[in-house]
mmCIF file of C-alpha atoms in Angstrom:
data_model
loop_
_atom_site.group_PDB
_atom_site.id
_atom_site.type_symbol
_atom_site.label_atom_id
_atom_site.label_comp_id
_atom_site.label_asym_id
_atom_site.label_seq_id
_atom_site.Cartn_x
_atom_site.Cartn_y
_atom_site.Cartn_z
ATOM 1 C CA UNK A 695 0.000 0.000 0.000
ATOM 2 C CA UNK A 696 1.058 3.510 -0.788
ATOM 3 C CA UNK A 697 0.188 5.142 2.537
ATOM 4 C CA UNK A 698 3.593 4.393 4.082
ATOM 5 C CA UNK A 699 5.093 7.596 2.678
ATOM 6 C CA UNK A 700 2.409 9.647 4.465
ATOM 7 C CA UNK A 701 2.269 7.709 7.744
ATOM 8 C CA UNK A 702 2.644 9.705 10.949
ATOM 9 C CA UNK A 703 5.796 8.409 12.595
ATOM 10 C CA UNK A 704 5.902 10.717 15.606
ATOM 11 C CA UNK A 705 6.804 8.706 18.689
ATOM 12 C CA UNK A 706 7.404 5.516 16.699
ATOM 13 C CA UNK A 707 10.171 3.339 18.109
ATOM 14 C CA UNK A 708 9.698 0.334 15.817
ATOM 15 C CA UNK A 709 8.201 -0.273 12.397
ATOM 16 C CA UNK A 710 7.452 -3.633 10.826
ATOM 17 C CA UNK A 711 6.704 -4.333 7.198
ATOM 18 C CA UNK A 712 3.839 -6.493 5.984
ATOM 19 C CA UNK A 713 6.374 -8.950 4.548
ATOM 20 C CA UNK A 714 7.952 -9.334 8.000
ATOM 21 C CA UNK A 715 4.586 -10.051 9.624
ATOM 22 C CA UNK A 716 3.693 -12.544 6.897
ATOM 23 C CA UNK A 717 7.037 -14.293 7.395
ATOM 24 C CA UNK A 718 6.423 -14.436 11.151
ATOM 25 C CA UNK A 719 2.971 -15.977 10.619
ATOM 26 C CA UNK A 720 4.445 -18.478 8.153
ATOM 27 C CA UNK A 721 7.132 -19.494 10.648
ATOM 28 C CA UNK A 722 4.597 -19.879 13.458
ATOM 29 C CA UNK A 723 2.418 -21.878 11.082
ATOM 30 C CA UNK A 724 5.385 -24.162 10.263
ATOM 31 C CA UNK A 725 5.885 -24.863 13.972
ATOM 32 C CA UNK A 726 2.273 -25.994 14.251
ATOM 33 C CA UNK A 727 2.576 -28.086 11.081
ATOM 34 C CA UNK A 728 5.686 -29.804 12.406
ATOM 35 C CA UNK A 729 4.156 -30.359 15.817
ATOM 36 C CA UNK A 730 0.974 -31.946 14.484
ATOM 37 C CA UNK A 731 2.575 -33.653 11.464
ATOM 38 C CA UNK A 732 0.248 -32.052 8.932
ATOM 39 C CA UNK A 733 2.538 -33.061 6.092
ATOM 40 C CA UNK A 734 2.358 -36.036 3.800
ATOM 41 C CA UNK A 735 5.052 -37.799 1.807
ATOM 42 C CA UNK A 736 5.109 -37.847 -1.974
ATOM 43 C CA UNK A 737 6.356 -40.735 -4.139
ATOM 44 C CA UNK A 738 10.036 -40.034 -3.455
ATOM 45 C CA UNK A 739 9.528 -39.599 0.292
ATOM 46 C CA UNK A 740 9.823 -35.798 0.357
ATOM 47 C CA UNK A 741 7.481 -33.901 2.635
ATOM 48 C CA UNK A 742 4.733 -31.942 0.895
ATOM 49 C CA UNK A 743 2.559 -29.400 2.662
ATOM 50 C CA UNK A 744 -1.094 -30.364 2.503
ATOM 51 C CA UNK A 745 -2.609 -27.026 3.520
ATOM 52 C CA UNK A 746 -1.847 -23.422 2.607
ATOM 53 C CA UNK A 747 0.152 -21.276 5.033
ATOM 54 C CA UNK A 748 -1.691 -18.890 7.329
ATOM 55 C CA UNK A 749 -0.845 -15.807 5.224
ATOM 56 C CA UNK A 750 -2.084 -17.675 2.123
ATOM 57 C CA UNK A 751 -5.282 -18.624 3.953
ATOM 58 C CA UNK A 752 -5.870 -14.989 4.943
ATOM 59 C CA UNK A 753 -5.314 -13.845 1.355
ATOM 60 C CA UNK A 754 -7.632 -16.569 -0.001
ATOM 61 C CA UNK A 755 -10.338 -15.546 2.465
ATOM 62 C CA UNK A 756 -9.996 -11.895 1.446
ATOM 63 C CA UNK A 757 -10.176 -12.905 -2.232
ATOM 64 C CA UNK A 758 -13.319 -14.914 -1.533
ATOM 65 C CA UNK A 759 -14.925 -11.998 0.325
ATOM 66 C CA UNK A 760 -14.007 -9.638 -2.526
ATOM 67 C CA UNK A 761 -15.574 -12.004 -5.079
ATOM 68 C CA UNK A 762 -18.733 -12.240 -2.985
ATOM 69 C CA UNK A 763 -18.965 -8.452 -2.603
ATOM 70 C CA UNK A 764 -18.340 -7.945 -6.333
ATOM 71 C CA UNK A 765 -21.110 -10.411 -7.229
ATOM 72 C CA UNK A 766 -23.486 -8.726 -4.769
ATOM 73 C CA UNK A 767 -22.697 -5.288 -6.225
ATOM 74 C CA UNK A 768 -23.250 -6.583 -9.755
ATOM 75 C CA UNK A 769 -26.490 -8.326 -8.787
ATOM 76 C CA UNK A 770 -27.743 -5.189 -7.031
ATOM 77 C CA UNK A 771 -26.873 -2.908 -9.956
ATOM 78 C CA UNK A 772 -28.576 -5.158 -12.520
ATOM 79 C CA UNK A 773 -31.718 -5.619 -10.404
ATOM 80 C CA UNK A 774 -32.206 -1.897 -9.953
ATOM 81 C CA UNK A 775 -32.612 0.895 -12.500
ATOM 82 C CA UNK A 776 -31.327 3.523 -10.091
ATOM 83 C CA UNK A 777 -27.696 4.118 -9.234
ATOM 84 C CA UNK A 778 -26.444 1.477 -6.845
ATOM 85 C CA UNK A 779 -25.154 2.369 -3.393
ATOM 86 C CA UNK A 780 -23.549 -1.079 -3.210
ATOM 87 C CA UNK A 781 -19.943 -0.816 -4.315
ATOM 88 C CA UNK A 782 -17.547 -3.454 -5.525
ATOM 89 C CA UNK A 783 -14.213 -3.475 -3.695
ATOM 90 C CA UNK A 784 -11.126 -2.072 -5.421
ATOM 91 C CA UNK A 785 -7.714 -3.735 -5.662
ATOM 92 C CA UNK A 786 -6.315 -1.285 -3.094
ATOM 93 C CA UNK A 787 -9.026 -2.519 -0.717
ATOM 94 C CA UNK A 788 -7.511 -6.002 -0.983
ATOM 95 C CA UNK A 789 -4.040 -4.690 -0.188
ATOM 96 C CA UNK A 790 -5.221 -2.766 2.858
ATOM 97 C CA UNK A 791 -7.497 -5.572 4.050
ATOM 98 C CA UNK A 792 -4.544 -7.978 3.829
ATOM 99 C CA UNK A 793 -2.388 -5.519 5.774
ATOM 100 C CA UNK A 794 -5.133 -5.175 8.388
ATOM 101 C CA UNK A 795 -5.834 -8.885 8.877
ATOM 102 C CA UNK A 796 -2.183 -9.999 8.809
ATOM 103 C CA UNK A 797 -1.267 -7.271 11.309
ATOM 104 C CA UNK A 798 -4.065 -8.213 13.702
ATOM 105 C CA UNK A 799 -3.244 -11.920 13.430
ATOM 106 C CA UNK A 800 0.513 -11.481 13.864
ATOM 107 C CA UNK A 801 0.187 -9.193 16.858
ATOM 108 C CA UNK A 802 -2.344 -11.488 18.504
ATOM 109 C CA UNK A 803 0.161 -14.331 18.153
ATOM 110 C CA UNK A 804 3.018 -12.133 19.396
ATOM 111 C CA UNK A 805 1.142 -10.635 22.342
ATOM 112 C CA UNK A 806 -1.314 -13.406 23.196
ATOM 113 C CA UNK A 807 -4.247 -10.990 23.063
ATOM 114 C CA UNK A 808 -5.304 -7.987 21.049
ATOM 115 C CA UNK A 809 -8.188 -5.564 21.420
ATOM 116 C CA UNK A 810 -9.728 -4.154 18.253
ATOM 117 C CA UNK A 811 -12.052 -1.196 18.632
ATOM 118 C CA UNK A 812 -14.125 0.062 15.721
ATOM 119 C CA UNK A 813 -15.335 3.640 15.905
ATOM 120 C CA UNK A 814 -18.608 2.777 14.196
ATOM 121 C CA UNK A 815 -21.320 0.292 15.075
ATOM 122 C CA UNK A 816 -20.839 -3.067 13.378
ATOM 123 C CA UNK A 817 -24.157 -2.781 11.526
ATOM 124 C CA UNK A 818 -23.042 0.497 9.928
ATOM 125 C CA UNK A 819 -19.623 -0.668 8.676
ATOM 126 C CA UNK A 820 -19.746 -0.642 4.865
ATOM 127 C CA UNK A 821 -18.935 -4.200 3.753
ATOM 128 C CA UNK A 822 -16.703 -2.960 0.900
ATOM 129 C CA UNK A 823 -14.569 -0.788 3.196
ATOM 130 C CA UNK A 824 -11.289 -2.088 4.593
ATOM 131 C CA UNK A 825 -12.897 -2.240 8.044
ATOM 132 C CA UNK A 826 -15.666 -4.335 6.469
ATOM 133 C CA UNK A 827 -13.168 -7.166 6.053
ATOM 134 C CA UNK A 828 -12.930 -7.713 9.828
ATOM 135 C CA UNK A 829 -15.031 -10.933 9.612
ATOM 136 C CA UNK A 830 -12.098 -12.615 7.812
ATOM 137 C CA UNK A 831 -10.064 -12.763 11.013
ATOM 138 C CA UNK A 832 -13.098 -13.809 13.038
ATOM 139 C CA UNK A 833 -14.123 -16.542 10.605
ATOM 140 C CA UNK A 834 -10.595 -17.968 10.558
ATOM 141 C CA UNK A 835 -10.418 -17.873 14.370
ATOM 142 C CA UNK A 836 -7.426 -15.553 14.279
ATOM 143 C CA UNK A 837 -9.033 -12.960 16.515
ATOM 144 C CA UNK A 838 -11.866 -13.179 19.009
ATOM 145 C CA UNK A 839 -15.043 -11.147 19.026
#
């Protein structure tokens, strides 16, 4: 995302990149895979991962939500002659939603707990906004309600 150049850094003592958080989640995910032996052997005896990594799962869930929202926006616009208030998400929404969900998940793993506070009632959060992607983390069990 492009907002990094404009981010307020006053009082910041540490900054982490999305790639660093994704790597951390992947490493933590590997530990769980090794512990519970969620690997299988191929024909030559090499280990092959049977499930996507946690960052991949987050991205897949965001993609699925974006597809659902896009279909809903299309369905709403074709079933109505007036201008639709239902919007399809943009590509930048995916980038920011990924940043949001990976950050929340990584810091929950790092800290043990995390408190997320939305400044708007849940029912009023536009589903196509970045905040509207909060159910991804809930559905995957990465954060608690």
